[in-house]
Coordinates of C-alpha atoms and ligand atoms in Angstrom, one line a residue:
M270 CA 144.3 126.4 115.3
N271 CA 143.7 129.7 117.7
F272 CA 140.1 130.9 118.5
S273 CA 139.3 134.3 120.1
F274 CA 136.8 134.5 122.9
K275 CA 134.3 135.8 120.9
N276 CA 134.7 133.0 117.6
R277 CA 134.4 130.8 120.9
S278 CA 131.2 131.6 122.1
L279 CA 129.7 132.4 118.9
L280 CA 130.9 128.5 118.0
V281 CA 129.4 127.4 121.4
L282 CA 126.0 129.2 120.1
M283 CA 125.9 127.8 116.8
M284 CA 126.1 124.0 118.3
I285 CA 123.8 124.7 120.8
F286 CA 121.3 126.1 118.3
A287 CA 121.8 123.0 115.9
I288 CA 120.9 120.7 118.8
A289 CA 117.8 122.4 119.8
L290 CA 117.3 122.3 115.8
V291 CA 117.3 118.4 115.9
G292 CA 115.6 118.3 118.8
C293 CA 112.7 120.0 117.4
D294 CA 112.7 116.9 114.5
R295 CA 109.1 115.7 116.3
K296 CA 107.4 118.4 116.7
P297 CA 103.8 118.1 114.6
A298 CA 104.4 118.7 111.6
G299 CA 101.7 121.5 110.9
G300 CA 102.2 123.3 114.5
T301 CA 104.6 123.8 117.2
S302 CA 104.9 122.0 120.6
T303 CA 102.1 124.1 121.9
G304 CA 100.0 122.2 119.7
E305 CA 99.0 123.9 116.8
G306 CA 99.8 121.3 114.4
G307 CA 96.6 119.7 112.7
A308 CA 94.6 120.1 109.7
G309 CA 98.1 121.6 108.0
N310 CA 100.0 125.0 109.0
G311 CA 98.3 125.8 112.5
G312 CA 94.5 125.5 110.7
N313 CA 92.0 125.9 112.8
T314 CA 92.4 123.3 114.9
G315 CA 91.5 124.9 118.3
G316 CA 95.2 124.2 119.4
K317 CA 94.7 120.6 118.8
K318 CA 96.6 118.1 117.0
T319 CA 95.1 116.2 114.2
V320 CA 95.6 112.5 114.6
A321 CA 94.3 110.1 111.4
F322 CA 94.1 106.4 111.4
A323 CA 93.9 105.1 107.5
Q324 CA 92.4 101.8 108.1
M325 CA 92.1 98.9 105.4
E326 CA 88.3 97.8 105.7
N327 CA 85.7 97.4 107.9
T328 CA 84.9 93.5 107.5
G329 CA 84.2 91.3 110.2
P330 CA 84.4 92.0 114.3
W331 CA 88.2 91.8 114.8
R332 CA 88.2 94.7 112.1
I333 CA 85.3 96.6 113.6
A334 CA 86.7 96.0 117.1
E335 CA 90.0 97.4 115.9
S336 CA 88.4 100.6 114.3
N337 CA 86.1 101.6 117.4
S338 CA 89.2 100.9 119.6
M339 CA 91.1 103.9 118.1
R340 CA 88.1 106.0 118.0
S341 CA 87.3 105.5 121.2
E342 CA 90.5 106.3 122.6
A343 CA 91.2 109.4 120.7
A344 CA 87.7 110.6 122.1
K345 CA 89.2 110.3 125.6
R346 CA 92.1 112.0 124.3
A347 CA 89.8 114.6 122.4
D348 CA 91.2 117.4 124.5
K349 CA 94.5 116.8 122.8
Y350 CA 93.7 115.4 119.3
N351 CA 91.1 116.3 116.4
F352 CA 90.5 112.5 114.6
V353 CA 90.3 111.7 111.1
Y354 CA 89.3 108.2 109.9
T355 CA 89.9 106.7 106.1
D356 CA 88.3 103.2 105.6
A357 CA 90.4 101.6 102.4
Q358 CA 87.4 99.6 101.6
S359 CA 89.6 96.1 101.3
T360 CA 91.6 97.5 98.4
T361 CA 95.5 98.6 99.1
A362 CA 95.7 100.9 96.1
K363 CA 92.8 103.2 97.9
Q364 CA 94.8 102.5 101.0
V365 CA 97.9 104.3 99.6
S366 CA 95.8 107.0 97.9
D367 CA 94.1 107.9 101.3
V368 CA 97.4 108.3 103.1
E369 CA 98.6 110.2 100.3
D370 CA 95.4 112.7 101.1
L371 CA 96.5 112.7 104.4
I372 CA 100.0 113.9 104.1
A373 CA 98.7 116.7 102.0
R374 CA 96.1 117.3 104.7
K375 CA 99.5 117.9 106.7
V376 CA 97.8 115.9 109.9
D377 CA 100.3 116.0 112.3
A378 CA 100.3 111.6 112.7
I379 CA 99.2 108.9 111.1
F380 CA 98.4 105.5 112.3
L381 CA 98.2 102.8 109.5
A382 CA 97.4 99.3 109.3
P383 CA 98.9 98.3 106.0
R384 CA 96.3 95.8 103.8
E385 CA 99.2 94.5 102.2
A386 CA 103.2 94.5 102.9
E387 CA 104.1 96.1 99.5
G388 CA 102.9 99.1 98.0
F389 CA 103.7 101.8 101.1
S390 CA 107.0 102.6 100.3
S391 CA 106.3 106.1 98.3
V392 CA 104.0 107.4 101.2
F393 CA 106.4 106.4 103.5
Q394 CA 108.8 108.8 101.7
A395 CA 106.4 111.4 101.3
A396 CA 105.6 111.3 105.0
K397 CA 109.0 111.9 106.2
A398 CA 109.8 114.8 103.6
A399 CA 106.7 116.4 105.5
N400 CA 107.8 115.3 109.0
I401 CA 104.5 113.2 109.6
P402 CA 105.3 110.2 111.9
I403 CA 103.5 106.9 110.8
I404 CA 103.0 104.3 113.4
L405 CA 102.3 100.8 111.8
I406 CA 99.4 99.0 113.7
D407 CA 98.2 95.6 113.4
R408 CA 100.5 94.3 110.0
E409 CA 103.8 94.7 108.8
A410 CA 104.7 96.8 105.5
T411 CA 108.3 96.8 104.4
G412 CA 110.1 99.3 105.3
T413 CA 112.4 99.8 108.1
P414 CA 111.1 101.0 111.5
G415 CA 112.8 104.3 112.7
V416 CA 113.3 105.5 109.4
D417 CA 110.4 104.7 106.9
F418 CA 107.8 104.6 110.4
V419 CA 108.1 104.9 113.8
T420 CA 107.5 101.4 115.0
V421 CA 105.0 98.4 114.1
I422 CA 102.4 97.5 116.8
K423 CA 101.1 93.9 115.9
S424 CA 100.5 90.6 117.6
D425 CA 103.2 87.6 116.9
F426 CA 101.2 86.0 114.2
I427 CA 104.3 83.4 113.4
R428 CA 104.0 82.5 117.3
E429 CA 100.2 82.5 116.7
G430 CA 100.7 79.9 113.7
Q431 CA 103.0 77.7 115.9
R432 CA 100.6 77.9 118.7
A433 CA 97.9 76.5 116.4
G434 CA 100.0 73.5 114.9
E435 CA 101.0 72.4 118.5
W436 CA 97.8 72.6 119.6
L437 CA 96.5 70.6 116.6
A438 CA 99.1 68.4 115.8
N439 CA 98.5 67.1 120.0
K440 CA 94.7 67.2 119.7
M441 CA 95.0 64.9 115.9
N442 CA 97.6 62.3 117.6
G443 CA 100.1 63.3 115.1
K444 CA 98.0 62.9 112.0
A445 CA 95.4 64.7 110.5
G446 CA 94.3 65.7 106.8
I447 CA 94.2 69.5 107.4
V448 CA 92.6 72.2 105.2
E449 CA 94.3 75.7 105.5
L450 CA 92.1 78.8 105.3
K451 CA 94.3 81.5 104.6
G452 CA 93.8 85.3 105.0
T453 CA 94.3 88.3 102.6
T454 CA 97.3 87.3 100.2
G455 CA 99.8 89.4 100.4
S456 CA 99.7 90.2 103.8
S457 CA 102.1 90.1 106.5
V458 CA 99.8 88.3 108.6
A459 CA 98.8 85.4 106.4
N460 CA 102.3 85.0 105.4
D461 CA 103.5 84.5 108.8
R462 CA 100.4 83.0 110.3
S463 CA 100.7 80.5 107.7
K464 CA 104.7 79.8 108.1
G465 CA 104.6 79.2 112.0
F466 CA 101.7 76.7 111.4
M467 CA 103.7 74.8 108.6
D468 CA 107.1 74.9 110.6
E469 CA 105.3 73.6 113.9
I470 CA 103.2 70.9 111.7
G471 CA 106.2 69.8 110.0
K472 CA 107.8 68.0 113.0
H473 CA 105.0 65.5 112.6
P474 CA 105.2 63.5 108.4
D475 CA 101.6 62.2 109.2
M476 CA 100.2 66.0 109.5
K477 CA 99.2 66.7 106.0
V478 CA 97.9 69.9 104.5
I479 CA 95.7 68.5 101.9
A480 CA 94.3 71.8 100.6
S481 CA 95.2 75.7 101.2
Q482 CA 93.5 78.5 99.8
D483 CA 92.6 82.3 100.3
G484 CA 89.6 83.1 102.3
N485 CA 90.3 86.8 102.5
F486 CA 89.7 86.8 106.4
T487 CA 86.1 86.5 105.7
R488 CA 82.9 84.5 106.1
A489 CA 81.5 84.5 103.0
E490 CA 84.8 83.4 101.2
G491 CA 85.8 80.9 103.6
Q492 CA 82.5 79.5 103.4
K493 CA 82.7 79.4 99.8
V494 CA 86.3 78.1 99.9
M495 CA 85.5 75.4 102.2
E496 CA 82.4 74.0 100.2
N497 CA 85.0 73.7 97.3
I498 CA 87.4 71.8 98.9
I499 CA 84.9 69.6 100.4
Q500 CA 83.4 68.7 97.3
A501 CA 87.7 67.7 96.4
Q502 CA 88.5 66.1 99.4
G503 CA 85.4 64.7 101.4
K504 CA 86.1 62.6 104.3
A505 CA 89.7 62.8 103.8
I506 CA 89.3 65.9 105.9
T507 CA 90.0 65.8 109.7
A508 CA 91.0 69.2 110.5
V509 CA 91.1 72.9 109.4
Y510 CA 93.4 75.9 110.5
A511 CA 91.8 79.1 109.5
H512 CA 93.6 82.2 109.8
N513 CA 90.8 83.7 111.5
D514 CA 87.6 83.5 113.3
E515 CA 85.5 84.6 110.3
M516 CA 86.7 82.1 108.0
A517 CA 86.4 79.5 110.3
L518 CA 82.9 80.4 111.0
G519 CA 82.3 79.8 107.2
A520 CA 83.8 76.4 107.0
I521 CA 81.9 75.3 109.9
Q522 CA 79.0 76.5 108.2
A523 CA 80.2 74.3 105.0
L524 CA 81.1 71.2 107.1
K525 CA 77.7 71.2 108.5
A526 CA 76.0 71.7 104.9
A527 CA 77.6 68.6 104.5
N528 CA 77.0 66.7 107.3
M529 CA 80.5 66.7 108.4
N530 CA 80.4 67.6 112.2
P531 CA 82.8 70.2 112.8
G532 CA 84.4 70.3 116.2
K533 CA 83.7 66.4 116.4
D534 CA 84.8 64.6 113.0
V535 CA 86.4 68.0 111.9
I536 CA 88.7 69.2 114.7
I537 CA 88.4 73.2 114.1
I538 CA 91.8 75.6 114.9
S539 CA 91.4 78.8 114.4
V540 CA 92.9 83.1 115.5
D541 CA 91.1 85.9 116.5
G542 CA 89.1 85.3 119.6
Q543 CA 86.0 87.0 118.7
K544 CA 82.5 86.9 120.7
S545 CA 81.1 84.4 117.8
A546 CA 84.2 82.1 118.1
L547 CA 84.2 81.7 121.8
Q548 CA 80.3 80.9 121.3
S549 CA 81.1 78.2 118.7
I550 CA 83.9 76.7 120.8
I551 CA 80.9 76.8 124.1
A552 CA 78.5 75.0 121.3
G553 CA 81.0 72.4 120.4
D554 CA 81.5 73.6 116.8
M555 CA 85.0 74.8 116.8
N556 CA 87.8 73.9 118.8
A557 CA 90.1 76.4 119.7
T558 CA 91.2 79.5 118.7
V559 CA 94.6 81.6 119.1
E560 CA 93.9 85.2 120.5
C561 CA 94.7 88.4 118.5
N562 CA 93.8 91.1 120.2
P563 CA 92.5 94.2 117.9
R564 CA 92.0 96.8 120.5
F565 CA 94.9 98.5 120.0
G566 CA 93.6 102.2 120.9
P567 CA 95.4 102.6 124.0
I568 CA 98.6 101.5 123.1
A569 CA 98.8 103.5 119.8
F570 CA 98.3 106.7 121.4
D571 CA 100.6 106.1 124.4
T572 CA 103.1 105.3 121.9
L573 CA 102.6 108.2 119.7
E574 CA 102.9 110.9 123.0
K575 CA 105.8 108.5 123.6
Y576 CA 107.5 109.4 120.2
W577 CA 106.9 113.1 120.9
R578 CA 108.1 113.2 124.0
G579 CA 111.5 112.6 122.5
E580 CA 111.3 109.1 124.0
T581 CA 113.1 105.8 122.5
I582 CA 110.3 104.0 120.6
P583 CA 111.6 100.1 119.8
P584 CA 111.2 99.1 116.5
Q585 CA 108.5 96.6 117.5
I586 CA 105.7 96.5 120.0
I587 CA 104.1 92.9 120.5
N588 CA 100.9 92.0 122.1
E589 CA 100.5 89.6 124.1
D590 CA 98.2 86.8 122.9
R591 CA 96.0 84.1 125.1
F592 CA 94.4 81.4 124.1
F593 CA 90.8 79.8 124.1
D594 CA 89.4 76.7 123.8
A595 CA 86.6 74.6 125.8
S596 CA 88.2 75.2 129.1
N597 CA 87.9 78.5 129.2
A598 CA 86.0 80.3 126.4
A599 CA 82.9 80.5 128.8
Q600 CA 85.2 82.9 130.9
F601 CA 86.2 85.2 128.4
V602 CA 82.8 85.3 126.3
E603 CA 81.1 87.8 127.9
E604 CA 84.5 90.7 127.6
A605 CA 85.1 89.4 123.8
Y606 CA 84.0 91.0 120.9
Ligands
GZL155 C1 95.6 91.0 112.6 C2 94.6 91.4 111.5 C3 93.7 90.1 111.1 C4 92.7 89.7 111.4 C5 91.8 89.6 110.9 O1 96.5 91.9 113.3 O2 95.5 92.0 110.8 O3 92.9 91.1 110.1 O4 93.2 88.5 112.4 C6 91.8 90.3 110.2 O5 90.2 88.7 111.7 O6 90.6 90.4 108.9

């Protein structure tokens, strides 16, 4: 086929225009690269983008520390962003409708801490259609990174469970009657912390889980569930694995009420590393906790800005977790949340 110079020039111009369009995909939904995005179609945002955080709940120090980290990072970048915060108050259906509302408001980006793994596919579709990037923090949701959401920033929950199992098997010399207090049913974190722990203790035939129940990550429910399990299992209990410190602290209350000497006769291993857990380790009531860092603010906003600059974002960004026990709890208690 013989193209004239004029046609060839037109073709080149069309190709450049097409490439420019593709590159524009990452501009904020409501505006242009000059930051006119925000409350929708260049709403009165003072030239700033509007970034939202759809939080699941605010029960306990970990969750509060996460919300505060997002708020304080947004405040540090207030010259660039308006910040919108929603709280689903422990209801997944409300969290889904919170995200729907944010999409309707045409915010420029959404950080989402999905309470459960299922239930968010419709809002992922809606956000994609509205050209609003969603970055998952803290927990996973069913979907494809780079397609349904930009990425997920989280801890390695399976590894957290494995580290708890390794430590407990060693501490108990391979023999224990274990109570597992599980996090919110249906959450990726509860599924993975259980899987990692079971994989590890499965290597030790005398490490037996004699009770495993959902305590929903709260201190009150952890205490209540532990009270019931003590009624049923009594002295057969020699160890507790709690998916978070709040439930561990609730279990410690229940064990003390039953004169079962937590930290000595019943070994307690948990996850998170909140201040009150480190204090409990120092007091000898809890034995160890695997860190799960809640301070997502800096990495979350840095990742969003990389995305908007067109940089490649990995499908997962994993936070480093430390380990706290009697040997180092006093060293880190002051900086803990
Ligand atoms: C972990 C987070 C968990 C914490 C709990 O990323 O989802 O939820 O470990 C919190 O303390 O309730």
